[in-house]
Amino acid sequence: MNSKNYLFTSESVSEGHPDKVADQISDAILDKFLAFDPQAHVACETLVTTDQVIIAGEVTTNVYIDLQRTARDMIEKIGYTKSEYQFDANSCGILNSVHEQSGDIAQGVNSAEDNRDDQGAGDQGMMFGYACNETSDLMPLTLDLAHALMRELADIRHNHLELMPYLRPDSKAQVTVEYDGETHRPVHVHTIVVSTQHDDDADQPRILKDVRDILVPRTLEHYSDEIRALVDDKTELFVNPTGKFVIGGPHGDTGLTGRKMIVDTYGGRGAHGRGAFSGKDPSKVDRSAAYACRHIAKNIVAAGIADEVLVQVAYAIGRAEPVSFYINTYGTGHVDMSDPEIAAVIKGMSEFDMRPRAIIDRLNLLRPIYTEAAAYGHMGRKCEKVVKKFESLYNETCEIEVELFPWEKLDMVEKLRAAFGLN
């Protein structure tokens, strides 16, 4: 490796990782509440361990949801359906400890009847958004590849199990990329690490061969020739480095909602605030403002204003207007303006109003769109319309067409180019 070059690493985990099991249960519960009551206030935390699920948190709503059924359905969908996993959708115990939201918080969050725009932030804190032009979805290559490996492994397990018949739900991937020390562009995929849970009688040499000859090539099919060329015979591949991975999932390690925030966002690039996403309705700016910052960052890079950008916003609890707004282009800007000047232009655009209610309305966040984000990253995903079906405690059903990942839309590129004189 060139002495001026450097290495950077990101990881991803599968939907069967215990922390992601917890995230998906929390967001499945949130989505069901929002499907029947878009104004529901939800902060749902989940803990999973050996044959046990604990659901806790605060909810204010006018509907009743079968939380146990919702949790079991999600666990079954992930693939924990065998008693030998010691975490089984049909037999695990589920403890429900959900109560009503604190009135002290609610009085600052609930919008005044005569002015919805005065809805305050659900908590203090700072949120970040990030984008760079390393990949087509404007995400860091390290994280993008790690997510892609995990999504492909899940697709094999769910739809092509004959290719790797020993697979179990829990897995992790880690990708290290070598970057040019001067241009900061990826020049080589240095190391790939894949740890996948497997049946007890699985042959480790076969798992290594299958990851090398099946998983990695299938993953790279989704990338450009330029990126595929970064993986070569010099790329180190480690598969199940401990030599065995039979005990996994919630039996192998306790899972908690919100413990994979770096996996959920940018893989350690840019920065991260103090709050997790899953289980929280969009009145919690931990979630909604982080999505809004990603939306801004992605459109800035797509507009050619900068090759890389970090966006930060901060709030005081109960107050609508942010206390700060910050942009850092890392010296990659293509306009004759300082970063504070760029921030001032964007802050002045009505299309990027960062008050909580404005974010919710702009991105249409009072919709049941969150379960799909709970595994394989909240950012860098495909914005698409789907129809989702929900059932209430009283067997009421509803079908809702929703737009997933609306914060990934490149709908502000032309307006940004006009604002910065790039048209």
Short mmCIF file of C-alpha atoms in Angstrom, two decimals:
data_model
loop_
_atom_site.label_atom_id
_atom_site.label_comp_id
_atom_site.label_asym_id
_atom_site.label_seq_id
_atom_site.Cartn_x
_atom_site.Cartn_y
_atom_site.Cartn_z
CA MET A 1 0.00 0.00 0.00
CA ASN A 2 1.21 3.51 -0.85
CA SER A 3 2.62 5.17 2.29
CA LYS A 4 0.30 8.15 1.79
CA ASN A 5 -2.81 6.03 1.44
CA TYR A 6 -5.05 5.05 4.33
CA LEU A 7 -7.62 2.42 5.24
CA PHE A 8 -11.20 2.95 6.40
CA THR A 9 -13.65 0.28 7.58
CA SER A 10 -17.43 -0.01 8.00
CA GLU A 11 -19.65 -2.88 9.05
CA SER A 12 -23.20 -4.06 8.50
CA VAL A 13 -25.30 -6.73 10.20
CA SER A 14 -28.13 -8.91 8.96
CA GLU A 15 -31.81 -8.75 9.81
CA GLY A 16 -31.18 -11.75 12.08
CA HIS A 17 -28.61 -9.95 14.22
CA PRO A 18 -30.13 -9.59 17.72
CA ASP A 19 -29.95 -5.78 17.72
CA LYS A 20 -31.65 -5.67 14.32
CA VAL A 21 -34.33 -8.11 15.50
CA ALA A 22 -35.08 -5.59 18.25
CA ASP A 23 -35.08 -2.66 15.80
CA GLN A 24 -37.45 -4.42 13.42
CA ILE A 25 -39.91 -5.33 16.17
CA SER A 26 -39.91 -1.73 17.41
CA ASP A 27 -40.50 -0.31 13.92
CA ALA A 28 -43.14 -2.93 13.07
CA ILE A 29 -45.06 -1.82 16.15
CA LEU A 30 -44.60 1.85 15.21
CA ASP A 31 -45.83 1.22 11.67
CA LYS A 32 -48.94 -0.55 12.89
CA PHE A 33 -49.83 2.34 15.20
CA LEU A 34 -49.26 4.88 12.41
CA ALA A 35 -51.34 2.83 9.96
CA PHE A 36 -54.44 3.27 12.13
CA ASP A 37 -53.53 6.52 13.92
CA PRO A 38 -51.09 8.80 12.02
CA GLN A 39 -50.98 11.17 15.00
CA ALA A 40 -49.82 8.47 17.42
CA HIS A 41 -46.82 9.33 19.57
CA VAL A 42 -44.64 6.25 19.92
CA ALA A 43 -41.31 5.52 21.56
CA CYS A 44 -41.01 1.74 21.53
CA GLU A 45 -37.95 -0.08 22.86
CA THR A 46 -37.37 -3.83 22.49
CA LEU A 47 -34.99 -6.25 24.19
CA VAL A 48 -34.50 -9.79 22.88
CA THR A 49 -32.61 -12.65 24.50
CA THR A 50 -32.91 -16.42 24.77
CA ASP A 51 -36.59 -17.24 24.05
CA GLN A 52 -37.66 -13.86 25.44
CA VAL A 53 -38.86 -10.51 24.07
CA ILE A 54 -39.44 -7.47 26.28
CA ILE A 55 -41.32 -4.53 24.77
CA ALA A 56 -41.26 -1.24 26.68
CA GLY A 57 -41.80 2.43 25.98
CA GLU A 58 -44.37 5.18 25.77
CA VAL A 59 -47.35 5.40 23.44
CA THR A 60 -50.17 7.93 23.13
CA THR A 61 -52.82 6.78 20.66
CA ASN A 62 -56.53 6.05 20.20
CA VAL A 63 -56.10 2.56 18.74
CA TYR A 64 -55.29 -0.85 20.14
CA ILE A 65 -52.62 -3.03 18.58
CA ASP A 66 -51.78 -6.67 19.24
CA LEU A 67 -48.14 -6.09 20.18
CA GLN A 68 -47.44 -9.78 20.77
CA ARG A 69 -48.75 -10.81 17.35
CA THR A 70 -46.83 -8.00 15.69
CA ALA A 71 -43.60 -9.11 17.36
CA ARG A 72 -44.12 -12.78 16.52
CA ASP A 73 -44.93 -12.00 12.89
CA MET A 74 -41.69 -10.03 12.55
CA ILE A 75 -39.60 -12.74 14.22
CA GLU A 76 -41.11 -15.32 11.86
CA LYS A 77 -40.44 -13.13 8.82
CA ILE A 78 -36.78 -12.79 9.83
CA GLY A 79 -36.47 -16.57 10.03
CA TYR A 80 -36.37 -17.58 13.69
CA THR A 81 -38.80 -20.48 13.34
CA LYS A 82 -36.91 -23.44 14.81
CA SER A 83 -36.67 -24.45 18.46
CA GLU A 84 -32.98 -25.31 18.00
CA TYR A 85 -32.28 -21.58 17.57
CA GLN A 86 -33.54 -21.12 21.17
CA PHE A 87 -35.44 -18.10 19.90
CA ASP A 88 -38.61 -19.18 18.11
CA ALA A 89 -41.41 -16.94 16.83
CA ASN A 90 -44.07 -19.38 17.98
CA SER A 91 -42.83 -20.16 21.47
CA CYS A 92 -40.74 -17.26 22.80
CA GLY A 93 -42.12 -15.36 25.78
CA ILE A 94 -43.19 -11.76 25.18
CA LEU A 95 -43.50 -9.21 28.00
CA ASN A 96 -45.39 -5.99 27.20
CA SER A 97 -44.49 -3.00 29.38
CA VAL A 98 -45.73 -0.09 27.26
CA HIS A 99 -47.30 2.95 28.95
CA GLU A 100 -48.51 6.44 28.07
CA GLN A 101 -46.13 9.20 27.03
CA SER A 102 -44.98 11.67 29.67
CA GLY A 103 -47.21 14.74 29.83
CA ASP A 104 -44.15 16.91 30.46
CA ILE A 105 -42.77 15.94 27.05
CA ALA A 106 -46.12 15.97 25.28
CA GLN A 107 -46.93 19.58 26.22
CA GLY A 108 -43.89 20.78 24.26
CA VAL A 109 -44.37 18.46 21.32
CA ASN A 110 -48.08 18.71 20.66
CA SER A 111 -48.74 21.46 18.16
CA ALA A 112 -51.08 24.28 19.08
CA GLU A 113 -54.50 23.89 17.51
CA ASP A 114 -54.22 27.27 15.80
CA ASN A 115 -50.66 26.80 14.50
CA ARG A 116 -49.39 23.36 13.59
CA ASP A 117 -46.01 24.83 12.62
CA ASP A 118 -45.27 25.52 16.30
CA GLN A 119 -44.84 21.80 17.04
CA GLY A 120 -41.73 21.60 19.18
CA ALA A 121 -38.86 19.16 18.98
CA GLY A 122 -39.43 15.97 20.96
CA ASP A 123 -36.02 16.27 22.59
CA GLN A 124 -32.87 18.32 22.58
CA GLY A 125 -29.92 17.08 20.56
CA MET A 126 -27.96 17.29 17.33
CA MET A 127 -28.60 15.31 14.16
CA PHE A 128 -26.36 14.76 11.14
CA GLY A 129 -26.73 13.96 7.48
CA TYR A 130 -23.93 12.94 5.16
CA ALA A 131 -23.37 12.19 1.48
CA CYS A 132 -20.41 11.62 -0.82
CA ASN A 133 -19.99 10.67 -4.46
CA GLU A 134 -18.22 7.33 -3.95
CA THR A 135 -21.27 5.30 -5.03
CA SER A 136 -24.36 5.83 -7.16
CA ASP A 137 -26.52 6.19 -4.05
CA LEU A 138 -24.08 8.79 -2.67
CA MET A 139 -22.95 6.68 0.29
CA PRO A 140 -19.50 5.66 1.56
CA LEU A 141 -18.26 2.63 -0.38
CA THR A 142 -17.23 0.77 2.78
CA LEU A 143 -20.75 0.77 4.21
CA ASP A 144 -22.46 0.36 0.86
CA LEU A 145 -20.55 -2.86 0.16
CA ALA A 146 -21.09 -4.17 3.69
CA HIS A 147 -24.87 -3.61 3.41
CA ALA A 148 -24.90 -5.18 -0.06
CA LEU A 149 -23.17 -8.32 1.22
CA MET A 150 -25.74 -8.68 3.99
CA ARG A 151 -28.72 -8.06 1.70
CA GLU A 152 -27.40 -10.62 -0.79
CA LEU A 153 -26.79 -13.19 1.94
CA ALA A 154 -30.36 -12.69 3.17
CA ASP A 155 -31.68 -13.09 -0.36
CA ILE A 156 -29.80 -16.38 -0.69
CA ARG A 157 -31.18 -17.58 2.66
CA HIS A 158 -34.77 -16.63 1.87
CA ASN A 159 -34.96 -17.36 -1.86
CA HIS A 160 -31.98 -19.48 -2.97
CA LEU A 161 -31.16 -21.61 0.06
CA GLU A 162 -29.98 -24.43 -2.17
CA LEU A 163 -26.86 -22.35 -2.86
CA MET A 164 -25.87 -22.16 0.82
CA PRO A 165 -28.21 -24.60 2.60
CA TYR A 166 -26.58 -24.31 6.03
CA LEU A 167 -27.38 -20.61 6.55
CA ARG A 168 -29.04 -19.34 9.73
CA PRO A 169 -30.40 -15.80 10.26
CA ASP A 170 -27.55 -14.05 12.12
CA SER A 171 -24.61 -12.60 10.19
CA LYS A 172 -22.21 -9.66 9.96
CA ALA A 173 -20.00 -8.14 7.30
CA GLN A 174 -17.10 -5.71 7.46
CA VAL A 175 -15.39 -4.00 4.53
CA THR A 176 -12.07 -2.16 4.57
CA VAL A 177 -11.24 0.13 1.64
CA GLU A 178 -7.90 1.68 0.76
CA TYR A 179 -8.16 5.38 -0.11
CA ASP A 180 -5.76 7.59 -2.03
CA GLY A 181 -4.13 9.90 0.50
CA GLU A 182 -4.33 12.93 -1.79
CA THR A 183 -7.61 12.56 -3.69
CA HIS A 184 -9.40 10.57 -0.95
CA ARG A 185 -10.89 8.31 -3.63
CA PRO A 186 -11.23 4.52 -3.17
CA VAL A 187 -8.40 2.65 -4.90
CA HIS A 188 -8.77 -0.92 -3.59
CA VAL A 189 -11.01 -3.09 -1.42
CA HIS A 190 -8.42 -4.21 1.10
CA THR A 191 -10.35 -6.66 3.31
CA ILE A 192 -13.78 -8.30 3.46
CA VAL A 193 -14.92 -10.06 6.63
CA VAL A 194 -18.09 -12.17 6.67
CA SER A 195 -19.35 -14.02 9.72
CA THR A 196 -22.49 -16.05 9.11
CA GLN A 197 -24.41 -18.26 11.49
CA HIS A 198 -24.68 -21.81 10.22
CA ASP A 199 -25.98 -25.27 11.01
CA ASP A 200 -23.89 -27.33 13.41
CA ASP A 201 -22.81 -29.82 10.75
CA ALA A 202 -21.74 -27.20 8.18
CA ASP A 203 -18.27 -27.54 6.68
CA GLN A 204 -16.17 -24.41 7.25
CA PRO A 205 -14.06 -24.80 4.08
CA ARG A 206 -17.29 -24.97 2.08
CA ILE A 207 -18.62 -21.82 3.75
CA LEU A 208 -15.40 -20.00 2.84
CA LYS A 209 -15.62 -21.23 -0.75
CA ASP A 210 -19.31 -20.30 -1.04
CA VAL A 211 -18.72 -16.79 0.28
CA ARG A 212 -15.82 -16.32 -2.16
CA ASP A 213 -17.44 -17.92 -5.20
CA ILE A 214 -21.16 -17.21 -4.65
CA LEU A 215 -21.82 -14.38 -2.18
CA VAL A 216 -19.12 -11.91 -3.26
CA PRO A 217 -19.69 -12.27 -7.04
CA ARG A 218 -23.49 -12.00 -6.63
CA THR A 219 -22.99 -8.87 -4.54
CA LEU A 220 -20.64 -7.22 -7.03
CA GLU A 221 -23.08 -7.79 -9.90
CA HIS A 222 -25.00 -4.73 -8.66
CA TYR A 223 -21.98 -2.42 -9.01
CA SER A 224 -20.21 -0.65 -11.84
CA ASP A 225 -17.16 -2.09 -13.55
CA GLU A 226 -15.08 0.57 -11.80
CA ILE A 227 -16.12 -0.60 -8.34
CA ARG A 228 -15.96 -4.31 -9.22
CA ALA A 229 -12.35 -3.80 -10.27
CA LEU A 230 -11.48 -2.72 -6.71
CA VAL A 231 -12.00 -6.31 -5.54
CA ASP A 232 -9.22 -8.55 -6.81
CA ASP A 233 -6.90 -11.40 -5.86
CA LYS A 234 -5.13 -9.15 -3.37
CA THR A 235 -8.34 -8.49 -1.42
CA GLU A 236 -8.16 -10.39 1.87
CA LEU A 237 -11.23 -12.46 2.72
CA PHE A 238 -11.97 -13.70 6.23
CA VAL A 239 -15.00 -15.94 6.77
CA ASN A 240 -16.10 -16.95 10.28
CA PRO A 241 -12.67 -16.04 11.70
CA THR A 242 -13.37 -17.76 15.04
CA GLY A 243 -13.85 -21.04 13.16
CA LYS A 244 -17.49 -21.61 14.16
CA PHE A 245 -20.74 -19.63 14.36
CA VAL A 246 -23.58 -21.98 15.34
CA ILE A 247 -24.97 -20.17 18.38
CA GLY A 248 -26.26 -16.80 17.26
CA GLY A 249 -29.21 -14.45 17.22
CA PRO A 250 -30.84 -13.46 20.53
CA HIS A 251 -29.62 -16.72 22.11
CA GLY A 252 -26.02 -15.84 21.35
CA ASP A 253 -26.21 -12.18 22.35
CA THR A 254 -28.87 -9.94 23.83
CA GLY A 255 -30.33 -7.47 21.33
CA LEU A 256 -31.49 -3.92 22.03
CA THR A 257 -33.27 -1.31 19.96
CA GLY A 258 -30.96 1.45 18.76
CA ARG A 259 -27.63 -0.22 19.37
CA LYS A 260 -26.55 -0.21 15.70
CA MET A 261 -26.69 3.53 15.01
CA ILE A 262 -23.49 3.60 12.96
CA VAL A 263 -24.71 0.69 10.82
CA ASP A 264 -28.01 2.57 10.42
CA THR A 265 -26.35 5.74 9.15
CA TYR A 266 -22.94 6.18 7.49
CA GLY A 267 -20.66 3.46 8.81
CA GLY A 268 -18.55 5.85 10.84
CA ARG A 269 -18.10 8.45 8.09
CA GLY A 270 -19.23 12.00 8.67
CA ALA A 271 -20.62 12.15 12.19
CA HIS A 272 -23.51 10.88 14.27
CA GLY A 273 -25.69 12.56 16.86
CA ARG A 274 -26.87 11.14 20.13
CA GLY A 275 -30.12 9.45 19.11
CA ALA A 276 -31.23 6.18 17.58
CA PHE A 277 -34.09 5.84 15.08
CA SER A 278 -36.16 2.68 15.43
CA GLY A 279 -39.41 2.68 17.39
CA LYS A 280 -39.73 6.47 17.37
CA ASP A 281 -42.47 8.39 15.60
CA PRO A 282 -41.31 11.41 13.55
CA SER A 283 -42.09 13.94 16.26
CA LYS A 284 -38.77 12.71 17.67
CA VAL A 285 -36.20 14.79 15.80
CA ASP A 286 -33.61 12.10 16.47
CA ARG A 287 -35.29 10.42 13.53
CA SER A 288 -37.04 13.02 11.39
CA ALA A 289 -34.29 15.66 11.47
CA ALA A 290 -31.62 13.06 10.71
CA TYR A 291 -33.62 12.08 7.62
CA ALA A 292 -34.01 15.74 6.64
CA CYS A 293 -30.25 16.28 6.98
CA ARG A 294 -29.57 13.27 4.74
CA HIS A 295 -32.06 14.65 2.20
CA ILE A 296 -30.20 17.97 2.13
CA ALA A 297 -26.74 16.37 2.00
CA LYS A 298 -27.66 13.98 -0.82
CA ASN A 299 -29.16 16.74 -2.95
CA ILE A 300 -26.14 18.99 -2.37
CA VAL A 301 -23.77 16.33 -3.69
CA ALA A 302 -26.09 15.38 -6.56
CA ALA A 303 -26.33 19.06 -7.53
CA GLY A 304 -22.55 19.29 -7.86
CA ILE A 305 -22.15 21.82 -5.08
CA ALA A 306 -19.66 19.55 -3.30
CA ASP A 307 -18.25 16.02 -3.61
CA GLU A 308 -18.75 15.35 0.10
CA VAL A 309 -20.84 17.11 2.71
CA LEU A 310 -21.87 16.89 6.34
CA VAL A 311 -25.03 18.64 7.54
CA GLN A 312 -25.82 19.21 11.21
CA VAL A 313 -28.92 20.62 12.90
CA ALA A 314 -29.59 20.99 16.64
CA TYR A 315 -32.73 21.58 18.71
CA ALA A 316 -33.95 22.49 22.17
CA ILE A 317 -36.77 20.33 23.50
CA GLY A 318 -40.19 21.87 22.92
CA ARG A 319 -38.88 24.54 20.53
CA ALA A 320 -39.64 24.48 16.82
CA GLU A 321 -36.79 26.52 15.38
CA PRO A 322 -33.38 24.82 15.36
CA VAL A 323 -30.73 26.36 17.57
CA SER A 324 -28.03 25.77 14.94
CA PHE A 325 -27.49 24.70 11.34
CA TYR A 326 -24.03 23.74 10.06
CA ILE A 327 -22.48 22.49 6.82
CA ASN A 328 -18.98 21.10 6.17
CA THR A 329 -17.90 20.27 2.60
CA TYR A 330 -14.42 19.07 3.67
CA GLY A 331 -12.86 21.39 1.10
CA THR A 332 -14.63 19.63 -1.80
CA GLY A 333 -16.95 22.48 -2.73
CA HIS A 334 -17.42 23.55 -6.35
CA VAL A 335 -18.91 26.98 -5.65
CA ASP A 336 -17.03 30.15 -4.72
CA MET A 337 -18.50 30.27 -1.24
CA SER A 338 -17.39 29.33 2.26
CA ASP A 339 -19.19 26.57 4.13
CA PRO A 340 -20.99 29.08 6.40
CA GLU A 341 -22.16 30.94 3.29
CA ILE A 342 -23.43 27.68 1.77
CA ALA A 343 -25.25 26.94 5.03
CA ALA A 344 -26.83 30.40 5.02
CA VAL A 345 -28.20 29.93 1.49
CA ILE A 346 -29.71 26.54 2.30
CA LYS A 347 -31.10 27.68 5.63
CA GLY A 348 -32.84 30.53 3.81
CA MET A 349 -34.59 28.21 1.35
CA SER A 350 -38.22 27.57 2.32
CA GLU A 351 -37.92 24.11 0.77
CA PHE A 352 -35.56 23.15 3.60
CA ASP A 353 -37.57 24.46 6.55
CA MET A 354 -36.13 22.50 9.48
CA ARG A 355 -38.94 22.99 11.98
CA PRO A 356 -40.18 19.54 13.06
CA ARG A 357 -43.65 19.87 11.57
CA ALA A 358 -42.28 21.20 8.30
CA ILE A 359 -39.94 18.19 8.04
CA ILE A 360 -42.80 15.79 8.75
CA ASP A 361 -45.00 17.39 6.09
CA ARG A 362 -42.22 17.75 3.51
CA LEU A 363 -41.13 14.12 3.73
CA ASN A 364 -44.62 12.75 4.50
CA LEU A 365 -43.38 10.99 7.62
CA LEU A 366 -46.71 10.27 9.35
CA ARG A 367 -46.97 7.08 7.34
CA PRO A 368 -46.12 3.45 8.17
CA ILE A 369 -42.78 3.48 6.32
CA TYR A 370 -40.27 2.51 8.96
CA THR A 371 -40.05 -1.30 9.18
CA GLU A 372 -38.20 -1.49 5.87
CA ALA A 373 -35.54 0.89 7.21
CA ALA A 374 -34.87 -1.16 10.34
CA ALA A 375 -32.36 -3.48 8.63
CA TYR A 376 -29.61 -2.80 6.07
CA GLY A 377 -29.42 0.93 6.72
CA HIS A 378 -31.77 3.90 6.79
CA MET A 379 -29.72 5.81 4.22
CA GLY A 380 -28.71 5.04 0.66
CA ARG A 381 -31.89 3.05 0.02
CA LYS A 382 -34.26 3.09 -2.95
CA CYS A 383 -37.20 5.48 -2.75
CA GLU A 384 -40.22 3.55 -4.04
CA LYS A 385 -43.98 3.27 -3.64
CA VAL A 386 -45.43 0.08 -2.16
CA VAL A 387 -48.79 -1.05 -0.78
CA LYS A 388 -48.73 -2.28 2.81
CA LYS A 389 -51.48 -4.17 4.63
CA PHE A 390 -52.15 -3.93 8.37
CA GLU A 391 -54.50 -5.58 10.85
CA SER A 392 -55.64 -4.08 14.17
CA LEU A 393 -56.39 -5.90 17.43
CA TYR A 394 -60.04 -6.15 16.38
CA ASN A 395 -59.24 -7.67 12.98
CA GLU A 396 -59.75 -4.36 11.19
CA THR A 397 -57.58 -4.28 8.09
CA CYS A 398 -56.31 -1.45 5.97
CA GLU A 399 -54.18 -1.20 2.86
CA ILE A 400 -52.04 1.90 2.47
CA GLU A 401 -49.88 3.01 -0.42
CA VAL A 402 -46.72 4.57 0.98
CA GLU A 403 -43.47 5.96 -0.36
CA LEU A 404 -40.50 4.31 1.31
CA PHE A 405 -37.30 6.26 2.02
CA PRO A 406 -38.61 9.67 0.86
CA TRP A 407 -35.48 11.33 2.29
CA GLU A 408 -33.52 9.64 -0.51
CA LYS A 409 -35.34 11.55 -3.28
CA LEU A 410 -33.23 13.78 -5.51
CA ASP A 411 -36.07 16.26 -5.90
CA MET A 412 -34.18 19.42 -4.95
CA VAL A 413 -31.22 19.21 -7.30
CA GLU A 414 -32.40 21.81 -9.82
CA LYS A 415 -33.52 24.26 -7.14
CA LEU A 416 -30.16 23.96 -5.43
CA ARG A 417 -28.30 24.43 -8.69
CA ALA A 418 -30.35 27.56 -9.35
CA ALA A 419 -29.77 28.87 -5.83
CA PHE A 420 -26.00 28.50 -6.26
CA GLY A 421 -25.85 29.73 -9.85
CA LEU A 422 -24.91 26.38 -11.37
CA ASN A 423 -27.63 26.20 -14.03
#
